[in-house]
XYZ file of C-alpha atoms in Angstrom:
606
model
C 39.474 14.296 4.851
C 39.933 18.002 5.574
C 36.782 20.072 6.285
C 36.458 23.260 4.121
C 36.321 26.247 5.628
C 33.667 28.005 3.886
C 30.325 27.307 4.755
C 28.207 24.947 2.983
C 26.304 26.003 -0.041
C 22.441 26.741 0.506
C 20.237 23.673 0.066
C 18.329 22.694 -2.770
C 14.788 21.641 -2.271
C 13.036 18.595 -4.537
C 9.485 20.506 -4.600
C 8.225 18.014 -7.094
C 8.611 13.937 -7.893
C 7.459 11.767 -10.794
C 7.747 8.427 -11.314
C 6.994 5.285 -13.701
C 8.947 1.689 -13.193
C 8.149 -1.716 -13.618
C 4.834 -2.685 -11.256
C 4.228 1.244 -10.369
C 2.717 3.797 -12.155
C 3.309 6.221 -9.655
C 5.330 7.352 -5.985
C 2.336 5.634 -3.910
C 2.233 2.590 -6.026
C 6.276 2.516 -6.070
C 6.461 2.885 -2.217
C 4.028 -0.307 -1.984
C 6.360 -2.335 -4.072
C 9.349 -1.049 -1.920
C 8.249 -1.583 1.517
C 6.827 -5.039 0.678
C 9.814 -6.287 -0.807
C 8.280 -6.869 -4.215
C 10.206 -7.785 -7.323
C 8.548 -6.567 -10.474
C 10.799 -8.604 -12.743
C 9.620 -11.102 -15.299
C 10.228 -12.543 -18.922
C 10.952 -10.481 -21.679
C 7.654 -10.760 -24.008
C 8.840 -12.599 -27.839
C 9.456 -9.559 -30.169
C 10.159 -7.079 -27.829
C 14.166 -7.631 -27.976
C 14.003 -8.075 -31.752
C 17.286 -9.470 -32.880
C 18.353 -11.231 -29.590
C 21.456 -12.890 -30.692
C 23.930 -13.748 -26.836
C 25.884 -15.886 -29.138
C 27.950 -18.088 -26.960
C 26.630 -17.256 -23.777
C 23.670 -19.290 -22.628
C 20.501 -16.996 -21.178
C 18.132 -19.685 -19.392
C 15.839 -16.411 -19.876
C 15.623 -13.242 -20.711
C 14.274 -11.206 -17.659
C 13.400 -7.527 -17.149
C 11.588 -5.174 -15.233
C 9.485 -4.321 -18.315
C 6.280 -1.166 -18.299
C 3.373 -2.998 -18.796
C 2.188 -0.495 -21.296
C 5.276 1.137 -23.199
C 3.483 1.849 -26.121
C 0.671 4.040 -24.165
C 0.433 7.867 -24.540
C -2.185 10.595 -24.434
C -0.949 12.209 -27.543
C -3.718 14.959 -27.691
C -3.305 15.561 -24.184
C 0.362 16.865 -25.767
C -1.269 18.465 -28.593
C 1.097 15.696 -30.707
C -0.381 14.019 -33.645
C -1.001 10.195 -34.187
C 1.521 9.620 -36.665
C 4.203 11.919 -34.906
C 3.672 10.275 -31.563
C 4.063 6.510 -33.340
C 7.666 7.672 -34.227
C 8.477 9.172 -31.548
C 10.947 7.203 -28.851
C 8.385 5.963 -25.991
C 11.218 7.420 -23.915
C 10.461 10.909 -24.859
C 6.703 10.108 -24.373
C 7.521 8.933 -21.123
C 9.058 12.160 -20.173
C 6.787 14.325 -20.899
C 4.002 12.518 -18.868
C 6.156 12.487 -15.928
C 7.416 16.146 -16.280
C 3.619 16.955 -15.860
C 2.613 14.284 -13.027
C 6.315 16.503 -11.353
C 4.696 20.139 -11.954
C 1.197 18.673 -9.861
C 3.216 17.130 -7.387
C 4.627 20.182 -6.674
C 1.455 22.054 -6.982
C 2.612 24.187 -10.139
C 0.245 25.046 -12.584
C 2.116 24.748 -16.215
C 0.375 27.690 -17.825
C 2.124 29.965 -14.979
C 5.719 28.762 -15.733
C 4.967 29.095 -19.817
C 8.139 31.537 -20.905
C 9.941 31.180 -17.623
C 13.737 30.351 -17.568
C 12.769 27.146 -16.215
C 15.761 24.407 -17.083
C 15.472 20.984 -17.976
C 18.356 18.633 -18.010
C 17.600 14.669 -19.032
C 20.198 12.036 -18.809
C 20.246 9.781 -21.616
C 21.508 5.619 -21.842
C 20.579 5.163 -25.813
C 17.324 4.929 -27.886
C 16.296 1.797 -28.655
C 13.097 2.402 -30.774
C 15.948 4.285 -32.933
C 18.003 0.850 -32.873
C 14.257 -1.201 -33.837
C 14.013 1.243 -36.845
C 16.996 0.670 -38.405
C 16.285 -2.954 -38.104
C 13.457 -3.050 -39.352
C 14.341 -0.651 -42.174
C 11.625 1.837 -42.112
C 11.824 5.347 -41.492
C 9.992 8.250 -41.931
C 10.354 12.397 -41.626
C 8.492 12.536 -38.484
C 11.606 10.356 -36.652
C 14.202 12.939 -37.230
C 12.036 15.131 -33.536
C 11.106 11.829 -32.704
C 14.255 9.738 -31.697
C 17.404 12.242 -31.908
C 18.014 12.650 -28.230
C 18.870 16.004 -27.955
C 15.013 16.222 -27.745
C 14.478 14.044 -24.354
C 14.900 17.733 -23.178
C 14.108 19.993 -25.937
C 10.277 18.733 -26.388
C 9.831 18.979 -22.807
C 11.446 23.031 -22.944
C 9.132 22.981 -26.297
C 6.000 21.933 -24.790
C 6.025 23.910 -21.912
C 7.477 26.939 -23.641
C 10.524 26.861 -21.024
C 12.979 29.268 -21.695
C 16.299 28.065 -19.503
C 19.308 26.039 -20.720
C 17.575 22.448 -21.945
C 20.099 19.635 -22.331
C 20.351 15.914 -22.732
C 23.623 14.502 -20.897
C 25.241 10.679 -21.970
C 27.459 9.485 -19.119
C 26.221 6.241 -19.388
C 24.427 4.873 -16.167
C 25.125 8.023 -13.942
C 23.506 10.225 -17.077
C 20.373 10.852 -14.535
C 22.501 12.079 -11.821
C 25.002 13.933 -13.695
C 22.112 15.868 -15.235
C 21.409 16.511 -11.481
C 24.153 17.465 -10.719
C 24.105 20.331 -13.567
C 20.885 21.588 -11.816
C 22.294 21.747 -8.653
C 25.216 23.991 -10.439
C 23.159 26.101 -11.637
C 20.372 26.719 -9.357
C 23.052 27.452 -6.800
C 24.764 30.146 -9.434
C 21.508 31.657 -9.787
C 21.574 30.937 -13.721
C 17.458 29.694 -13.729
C 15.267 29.838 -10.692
C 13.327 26.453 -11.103
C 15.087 23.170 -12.976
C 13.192 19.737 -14.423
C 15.890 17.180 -13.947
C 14.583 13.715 -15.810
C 15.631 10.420 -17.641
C 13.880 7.144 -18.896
C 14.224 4.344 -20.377
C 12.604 2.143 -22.882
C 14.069 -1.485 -23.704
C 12.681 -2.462 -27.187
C 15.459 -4.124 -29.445
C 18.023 -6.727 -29.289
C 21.472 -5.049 -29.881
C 22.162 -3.770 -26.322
C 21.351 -6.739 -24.575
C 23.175 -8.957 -27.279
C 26.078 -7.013 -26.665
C 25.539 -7.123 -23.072
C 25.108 -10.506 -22.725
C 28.445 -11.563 -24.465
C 30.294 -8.956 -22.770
C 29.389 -10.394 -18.893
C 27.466 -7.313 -17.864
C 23.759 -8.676 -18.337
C 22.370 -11.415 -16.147
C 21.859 -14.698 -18.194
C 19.422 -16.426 -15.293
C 17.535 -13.142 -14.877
C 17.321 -13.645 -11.410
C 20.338 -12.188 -9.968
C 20.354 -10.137 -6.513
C 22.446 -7.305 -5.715
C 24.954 -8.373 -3.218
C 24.072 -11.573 -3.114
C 26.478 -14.784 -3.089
C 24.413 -15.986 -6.103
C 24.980 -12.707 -8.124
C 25.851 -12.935 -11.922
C 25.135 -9.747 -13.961
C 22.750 -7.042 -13.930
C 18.832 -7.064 -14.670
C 17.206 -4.471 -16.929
C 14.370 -2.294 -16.175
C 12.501 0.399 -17.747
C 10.447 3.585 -16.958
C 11.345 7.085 -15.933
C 11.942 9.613 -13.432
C 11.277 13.281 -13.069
C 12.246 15.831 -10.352
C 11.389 19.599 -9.657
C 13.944 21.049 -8.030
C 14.534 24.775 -6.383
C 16.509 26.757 -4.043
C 15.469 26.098 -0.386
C 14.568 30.170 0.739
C 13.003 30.439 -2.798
C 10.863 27.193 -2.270
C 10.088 28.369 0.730
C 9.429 31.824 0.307
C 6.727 30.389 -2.509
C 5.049 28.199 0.412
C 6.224 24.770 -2.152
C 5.997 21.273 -0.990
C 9.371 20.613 0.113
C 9.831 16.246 0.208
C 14.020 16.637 0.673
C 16.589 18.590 0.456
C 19.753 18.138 -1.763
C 22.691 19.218 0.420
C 25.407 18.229 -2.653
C 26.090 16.970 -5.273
C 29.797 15.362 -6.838
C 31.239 14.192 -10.109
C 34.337 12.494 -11.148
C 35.581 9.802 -13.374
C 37.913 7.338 -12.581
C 40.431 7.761 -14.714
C 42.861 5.139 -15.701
C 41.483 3.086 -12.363
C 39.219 0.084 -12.390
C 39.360 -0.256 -16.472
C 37.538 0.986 -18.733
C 33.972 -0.286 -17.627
C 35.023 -0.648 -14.235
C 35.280 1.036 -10.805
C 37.500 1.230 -8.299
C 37.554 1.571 -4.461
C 40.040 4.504 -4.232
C 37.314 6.416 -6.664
C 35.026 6.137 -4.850
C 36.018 6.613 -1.433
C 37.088 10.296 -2.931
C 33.691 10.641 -4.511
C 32.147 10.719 -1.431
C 34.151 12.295 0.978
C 34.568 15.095 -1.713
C 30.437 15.584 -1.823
C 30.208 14.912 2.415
C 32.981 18.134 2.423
C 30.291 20.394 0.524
C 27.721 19.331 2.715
C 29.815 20.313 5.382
C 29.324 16.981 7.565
C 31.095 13.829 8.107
C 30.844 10.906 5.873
C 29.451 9.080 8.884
C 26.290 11.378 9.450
C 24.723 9.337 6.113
C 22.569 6.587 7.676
C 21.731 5.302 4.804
C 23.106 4.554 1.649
C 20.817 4.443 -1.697
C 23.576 2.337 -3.876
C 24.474 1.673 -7.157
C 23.849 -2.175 -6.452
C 23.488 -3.833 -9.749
C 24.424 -7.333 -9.037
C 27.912 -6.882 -10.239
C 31.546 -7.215 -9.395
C 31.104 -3.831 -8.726
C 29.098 -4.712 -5.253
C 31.522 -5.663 -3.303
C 34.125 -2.546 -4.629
C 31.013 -0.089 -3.651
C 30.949 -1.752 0.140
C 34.723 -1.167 0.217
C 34.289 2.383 -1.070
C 31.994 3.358 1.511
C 34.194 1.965 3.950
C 37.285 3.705 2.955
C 35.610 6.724 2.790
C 34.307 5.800 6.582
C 38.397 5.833 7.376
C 39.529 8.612 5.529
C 37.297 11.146 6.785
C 38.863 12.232 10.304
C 35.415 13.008 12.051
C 33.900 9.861 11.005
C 35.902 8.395 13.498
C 34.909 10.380 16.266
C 30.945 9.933 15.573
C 28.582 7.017 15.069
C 27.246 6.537 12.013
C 23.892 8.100 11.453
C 21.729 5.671 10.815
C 19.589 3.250 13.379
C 21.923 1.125 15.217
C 25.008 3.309 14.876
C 24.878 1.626 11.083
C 24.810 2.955 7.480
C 22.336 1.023 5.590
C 22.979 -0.099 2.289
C 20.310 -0.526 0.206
C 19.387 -0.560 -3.889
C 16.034 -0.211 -5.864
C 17.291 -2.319 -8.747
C 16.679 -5.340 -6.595
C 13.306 -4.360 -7.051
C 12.783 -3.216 -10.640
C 15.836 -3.461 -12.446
C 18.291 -1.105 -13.800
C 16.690 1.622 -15.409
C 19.936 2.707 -16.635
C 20.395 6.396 -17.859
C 17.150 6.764 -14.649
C 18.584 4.730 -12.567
C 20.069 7.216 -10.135
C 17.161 9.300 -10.186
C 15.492 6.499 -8.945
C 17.729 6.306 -6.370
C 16.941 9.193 -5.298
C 13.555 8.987 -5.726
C 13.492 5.765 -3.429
C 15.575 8.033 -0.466
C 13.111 10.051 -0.248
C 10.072 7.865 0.148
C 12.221 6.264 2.638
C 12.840 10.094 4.983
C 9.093 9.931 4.703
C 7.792 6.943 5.097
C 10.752 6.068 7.823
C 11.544 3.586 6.644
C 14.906 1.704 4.823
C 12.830 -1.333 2.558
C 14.620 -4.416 2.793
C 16.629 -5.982 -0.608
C 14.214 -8.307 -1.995
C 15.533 -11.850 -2.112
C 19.150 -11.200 -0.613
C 19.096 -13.813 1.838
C 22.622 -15.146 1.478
C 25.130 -12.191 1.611
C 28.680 -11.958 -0.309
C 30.890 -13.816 1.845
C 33.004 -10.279 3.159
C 30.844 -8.085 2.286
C 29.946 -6.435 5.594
C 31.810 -7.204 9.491
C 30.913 -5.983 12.539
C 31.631 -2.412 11.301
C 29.346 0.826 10.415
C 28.321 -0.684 7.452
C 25.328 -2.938 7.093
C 23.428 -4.517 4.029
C 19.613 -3.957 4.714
C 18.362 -7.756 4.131
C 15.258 -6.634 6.221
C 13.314 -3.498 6.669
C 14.773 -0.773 9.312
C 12.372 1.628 10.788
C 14.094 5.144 10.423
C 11.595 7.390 11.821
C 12.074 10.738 12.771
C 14.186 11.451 15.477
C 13.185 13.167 19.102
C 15.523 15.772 19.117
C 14.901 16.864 15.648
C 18.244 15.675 14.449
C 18.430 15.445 10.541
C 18.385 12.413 8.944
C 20.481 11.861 5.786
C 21.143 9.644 2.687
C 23.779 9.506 0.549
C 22.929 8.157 -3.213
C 25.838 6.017 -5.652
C 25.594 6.635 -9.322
C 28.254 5.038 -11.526
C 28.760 4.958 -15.350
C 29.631 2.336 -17.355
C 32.507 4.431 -18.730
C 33.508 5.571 -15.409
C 32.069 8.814 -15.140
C 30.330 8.614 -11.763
C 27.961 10.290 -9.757
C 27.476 10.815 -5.572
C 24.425 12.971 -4.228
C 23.747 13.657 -0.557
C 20.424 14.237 0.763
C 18.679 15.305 4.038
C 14.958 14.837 5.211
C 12.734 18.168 4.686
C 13.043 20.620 7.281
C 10.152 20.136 9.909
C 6.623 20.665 9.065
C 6.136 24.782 9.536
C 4.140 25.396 11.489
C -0.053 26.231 10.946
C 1.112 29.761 11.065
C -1.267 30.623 8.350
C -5.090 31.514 9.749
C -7.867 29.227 9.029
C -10.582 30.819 6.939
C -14.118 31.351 8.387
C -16.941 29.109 6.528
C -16.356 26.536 3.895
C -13.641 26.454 1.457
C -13.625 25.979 -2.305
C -11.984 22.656 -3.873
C -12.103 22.618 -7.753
C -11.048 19.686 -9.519
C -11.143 19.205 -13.360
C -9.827 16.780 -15.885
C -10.179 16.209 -19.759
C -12.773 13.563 -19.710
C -15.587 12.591 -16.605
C -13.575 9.352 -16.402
C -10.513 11.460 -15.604
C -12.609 14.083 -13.241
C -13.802 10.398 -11.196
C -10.167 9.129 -11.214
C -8.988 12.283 -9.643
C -11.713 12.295 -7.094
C -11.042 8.846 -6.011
C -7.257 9.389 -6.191
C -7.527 12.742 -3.673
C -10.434 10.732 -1.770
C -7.717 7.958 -0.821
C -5.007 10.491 0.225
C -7.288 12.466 2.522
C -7.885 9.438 4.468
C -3.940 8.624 5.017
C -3.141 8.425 8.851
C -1.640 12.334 8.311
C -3.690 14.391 5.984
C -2.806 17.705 4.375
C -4.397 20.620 5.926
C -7.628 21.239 3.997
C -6.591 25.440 3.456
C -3.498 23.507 1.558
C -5.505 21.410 0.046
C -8.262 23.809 -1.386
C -5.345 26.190 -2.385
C -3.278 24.156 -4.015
C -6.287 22.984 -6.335
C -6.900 26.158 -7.136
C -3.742 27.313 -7.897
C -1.424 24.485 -8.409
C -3.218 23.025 -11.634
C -4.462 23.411 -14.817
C -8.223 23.652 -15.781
C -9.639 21.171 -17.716
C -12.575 21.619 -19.873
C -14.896 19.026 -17.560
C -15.588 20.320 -14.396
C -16.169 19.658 -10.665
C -16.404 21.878 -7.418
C -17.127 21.174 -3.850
C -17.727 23.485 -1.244
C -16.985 22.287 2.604
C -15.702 23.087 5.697
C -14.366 19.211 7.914
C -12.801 16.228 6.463
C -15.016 14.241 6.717
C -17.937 16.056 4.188
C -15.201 16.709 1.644
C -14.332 13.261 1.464
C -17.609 12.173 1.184
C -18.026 14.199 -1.716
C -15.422 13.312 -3.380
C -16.332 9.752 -3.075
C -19.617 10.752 -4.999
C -17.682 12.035 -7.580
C -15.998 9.209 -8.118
C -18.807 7.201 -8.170
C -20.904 9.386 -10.407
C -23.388 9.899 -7.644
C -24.768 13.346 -6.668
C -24.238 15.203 -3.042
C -25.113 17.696 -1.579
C -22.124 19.343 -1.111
C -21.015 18.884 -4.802
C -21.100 21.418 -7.589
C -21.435 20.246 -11.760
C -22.085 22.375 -14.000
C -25.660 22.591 -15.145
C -26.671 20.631 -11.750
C -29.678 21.178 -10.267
C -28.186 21.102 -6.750
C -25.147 23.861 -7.862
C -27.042 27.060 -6.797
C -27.566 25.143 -3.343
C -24.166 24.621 -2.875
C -23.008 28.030 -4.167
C -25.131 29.435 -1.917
C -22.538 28.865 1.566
C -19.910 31.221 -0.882
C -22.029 34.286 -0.559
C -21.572 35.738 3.269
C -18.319 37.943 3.840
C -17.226 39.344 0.924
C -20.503 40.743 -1.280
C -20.300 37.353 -3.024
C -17.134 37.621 -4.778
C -16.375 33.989 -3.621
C -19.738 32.925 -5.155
C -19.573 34.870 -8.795
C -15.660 33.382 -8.994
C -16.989 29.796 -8.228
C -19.839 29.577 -11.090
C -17.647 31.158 -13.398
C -15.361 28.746 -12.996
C -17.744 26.108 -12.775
C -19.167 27.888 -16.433
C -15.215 27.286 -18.032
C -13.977 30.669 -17.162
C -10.457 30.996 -15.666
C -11.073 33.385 -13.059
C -8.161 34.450 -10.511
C -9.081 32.669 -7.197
C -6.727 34.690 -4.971
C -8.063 37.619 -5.156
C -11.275 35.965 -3.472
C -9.540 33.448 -0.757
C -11.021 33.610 2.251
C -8.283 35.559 4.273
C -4.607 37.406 4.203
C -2.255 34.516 4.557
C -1.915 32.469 1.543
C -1.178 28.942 3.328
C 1.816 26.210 1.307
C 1.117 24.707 -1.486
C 1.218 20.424 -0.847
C 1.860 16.898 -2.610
C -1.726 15.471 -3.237
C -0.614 12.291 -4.651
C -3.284 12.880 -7.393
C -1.345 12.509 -10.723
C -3.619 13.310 -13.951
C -4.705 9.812 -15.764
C -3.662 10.265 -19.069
C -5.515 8.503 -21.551
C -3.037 6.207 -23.233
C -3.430 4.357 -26.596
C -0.724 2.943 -28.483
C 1.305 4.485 -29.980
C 4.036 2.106 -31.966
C 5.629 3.010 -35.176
C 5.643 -0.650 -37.013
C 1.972 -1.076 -36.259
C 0.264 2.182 -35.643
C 1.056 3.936 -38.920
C -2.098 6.390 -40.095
C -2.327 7.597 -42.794
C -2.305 11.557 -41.703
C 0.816 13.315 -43.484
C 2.892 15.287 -40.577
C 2.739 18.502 -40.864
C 6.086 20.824 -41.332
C 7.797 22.791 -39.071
C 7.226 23.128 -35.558
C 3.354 21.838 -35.322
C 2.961 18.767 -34.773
């Protein structure tokens, strides 16, 4: 493989990550279920594949890494009514959520991005509640916005009053990472400053899997492992995946929470090679030597390789990719492979929830970056008999147990490459690289106590939230508390019901916040109409003529006051990941049960 010449094009950062699978409603509950090894696969509830017809092929039974709640949403949260949300695909539902759990996880506050060029591109596998409609022959006006998928993107653009490019993008498996690819594009072109790249998906009728099933793709034990000797089709799984993504000086000129950078990103289809639901060797090897060359490194500097892995024929013709790859690129050869041992781990999330499909490479990517920050490559849950071939005593290496990856001494980078391919051939390779080192506490450290506001929709919601931040601040390597009280203040939305502690350690604020969770009072804890509030808001008078103090109760009284011009010094410190998405409060929403009798309204209001 020839180098280029140029230089490499700048880095994009993932400032923000959202995610819903299969045992995990969220990153911290998904990184559990990856680093023990868990399989959140089980049998497919009667009447959820309506029409299941394998025909010939016998399915001892039918598995899947199934949402324990697909039918959930917060419609008024989304300002969507009953009936609308009903017949609307739980994929597009999905999305939504997850595009706002993204925006806190990057500490963006929505109402500050409403009539930006932000972009949102969604990859898209099918729509099954579409499919269950047509079965069941009922339809209704409110279906036409709720299942066309042109409007995975264009309610999330709607909702948030987005004004950049918003697409939905079909390539089959690899839709996710195509659509990532299209952000990358772009970002780098300087078409939109700030893109939402998402997919999901929902597995509620029979005519997929029945088609599956007969044509050899689908799994009929439901039990198969990638790479394993007893593989024999793929296993379904369903959620979703969103990811904020932004140009590395711009992320970091806005003090963001950078989690990884994206150093490229390649597409390609096969072509004529490996049939037409196939892949080949050849293809891939080009794949990802073509997206190493824009990162400007050697295929060899990946230690670790996120793959496609489905269970497949196509497991052992991704080893042999990488490895041909490994031997056409000319500096490979002169450099051990990045990752611990001198190896190149190959590893695959749909071991552990299934194959989200149209998300799946999202996932993927989603599950590399946990792994840069967690150091750690999770093991492949239940391989414990390897394809006979597979791997030698070569670079590459199948990770049948965990492999610490920590940080290295000398600060080198650590990278991941991530395998996306289509059922139709159009296929997807995106390299990544762990998150430039921690800058450092540059930014001064107020004088006195510091303000943390937290709000949610109900008091259930406020205590969730409480508990939620509680639990992060008492993680082995907590968030400076400056970047914790401003990104509170400026990295979310106010909610009508209202909370505010003032404090100046660790320790008090966590003990507050553990009141708040627990509905009890303290004394360093603010609610509005409280008897102990003036106390509190008291500490917020000294310095500044009691600007600090006048901002807090009107806050505290519903206002929206502008916090910054009141923070307690000159250097505004970086925003951070709190791990504190908002609990939406789902009911279900299901069009051939929850039918009111409301009329939609017309036009654009829903």
């Amino acid at each position: 493989m020839k180098r280029a010449s140029t230089d490499p094009p700048v880095p994009v950062a993932v400032i923000g990550m959202a995610c819903r699978t299969a045992g995990a409603d969220d990153l911290t509950e998904l990184w559990g279920l990856f680093a023990g090894g868990a399989r959140a696969i089980g049998t497919v509830p009667e009447g959820r594949w309506d029409g299941l017809d394998p025909g010939r092929v016998t399915v001892a039974e039918a598995r899947a890494g199934l949402l324990e709640d697909l039918a959930g949403f917060d419609a008024s949260f989304f300002k969507i009514s009953r009936r609308a949300a009903a017949w609307a695909d739980p994929q597009q539902r999905i999305l939504l959520e997850l595009a706002w759990h993204a925006l806190e996880d990057a500490g963006v506050n929505p109402r500050q991005l409403e009539g930006a060029p932000v972009a949102v591109f969604t990859g898209s596998f099918a729509s099954e509640y579409r499919d269950r409609m047509i079965r069941s022959g009922r339809v209704d006006g409110a279906a036409l916005t709720g299942t066309l998928v042109t409007y995975l993107a264009n309610r999330v653009s709607y909702h948030f009053d987005w004004k950049g490019p918003s697409l939905t993008l079909d390539t089959g498996c690899s839709a996710g990472m195509s659509a990532l690819a299209l952000a990358v594009s772009g970002l780098r072109a300087g078409e939109f400053p700030l893109a939402m790249v998402s997919a999901a998906s929902a597995l509620c009728d029979g005519f997929y899997p029945s088609a599956a099933f007969r044509g050899g793709a689908l799994s009929p034990t439901g039990r198969s492992t990638p790479f394993s000797s007893r593989h024999d089709g793929y296993v379904r799984g369903e959620g979703g995946v969103c990811l904020l993504l932004k140009p590395l000086p711009e992320a970091l000129r806005d003090g963001d929470p950078v989690r990884a950078l994206i150093l490229a990103s390649a597409t390609a289809h096969d072509g004529r090679a490996g049939g037409l639901t196939g892949t080949d060797a050849d293809s891939q090897a080009r794949l990802i030597c073509r997206a190493a060359r824009t990162a400007g490194i050697p295929v060899a500097a990946l230690g670790h390789l996120e793959a496609h892995g489905t269970g497949t024929a196509g497991d052992a013709v991704e080893v042999a990719g990488l490895r041909r790859a490994l031997a056409e690129d000319r500096e490979s050869a002169s450099v051990p492979a990045g990752g611990p041992g001198g190896k190149i781990w190959v590893g695959t999330a749909k071991a552990n929830v299934g194959h989200l499909e149209a998300a799946a490479g999202l996932l993927g990517v989603v599950k590399a970056v946990l792994s840069l920050e967690h150091g750690l490559i999770p093991a492949i849950p239940g391989l414990d008999e390897a394809l006979p071939g597979l791997v030698d005593d070569g670079p590459v290496a199948l990770a049948d147990h965990p492999v610490p990856w920590p940080a290295t001494a000398t600060g080198a980078a650590r990278r991941v490459g991530v395998n996306s391919f289509g059922l139709g051939g159009s296929n997807a390779h995106v390299i990544l690289e762990e998150a430039p080192q921690s800058r450092s506490l540059a930014w001064e450290v107020p004088a006195g106590p510091l303000v943390f506001p937290l709000s949610g929709r109900t008091e259930q919601a406020l205590r969730l939230i409480a508990g939620r931040l509680e639990r992060k601040l008492g993680t082995p390597a907590p968030p400076a508390l400056v970047s914790v009280s401003w990104t509170l203040q400026h990295g979310r939305t106010a909610h009508p019901v209202r909370a505010l502690i003032v404090a100046d350690a660790l320790p008090e604020l966590r003990a507050a916040l553990t009141a708040l969770a627990e509905n009890r009072p303290h004394p360093l804890l603010a609610l509005p109409g409280s008897p102990v509030a003036p106390a509190v808001l008291n500490d917020l008078r000294a310095g500044d003529g009691g600007a600090r103090h006048d901002t807090a109760v009107r806050w505290l009284a519903g206002d929206t006051p502008c916090w910054e011009k009141t923070w307690p010094g000159t250097v505004r410190p970086p925003r951070v990941a709190l791990d504190t998405p908002y609990p939406f409060d789902h009911a279900p929403h299901w069009f051939d049960t929850d039918l009111p009798d409301t009329p939609v309204k017309q036009g654009r209001t829903e």
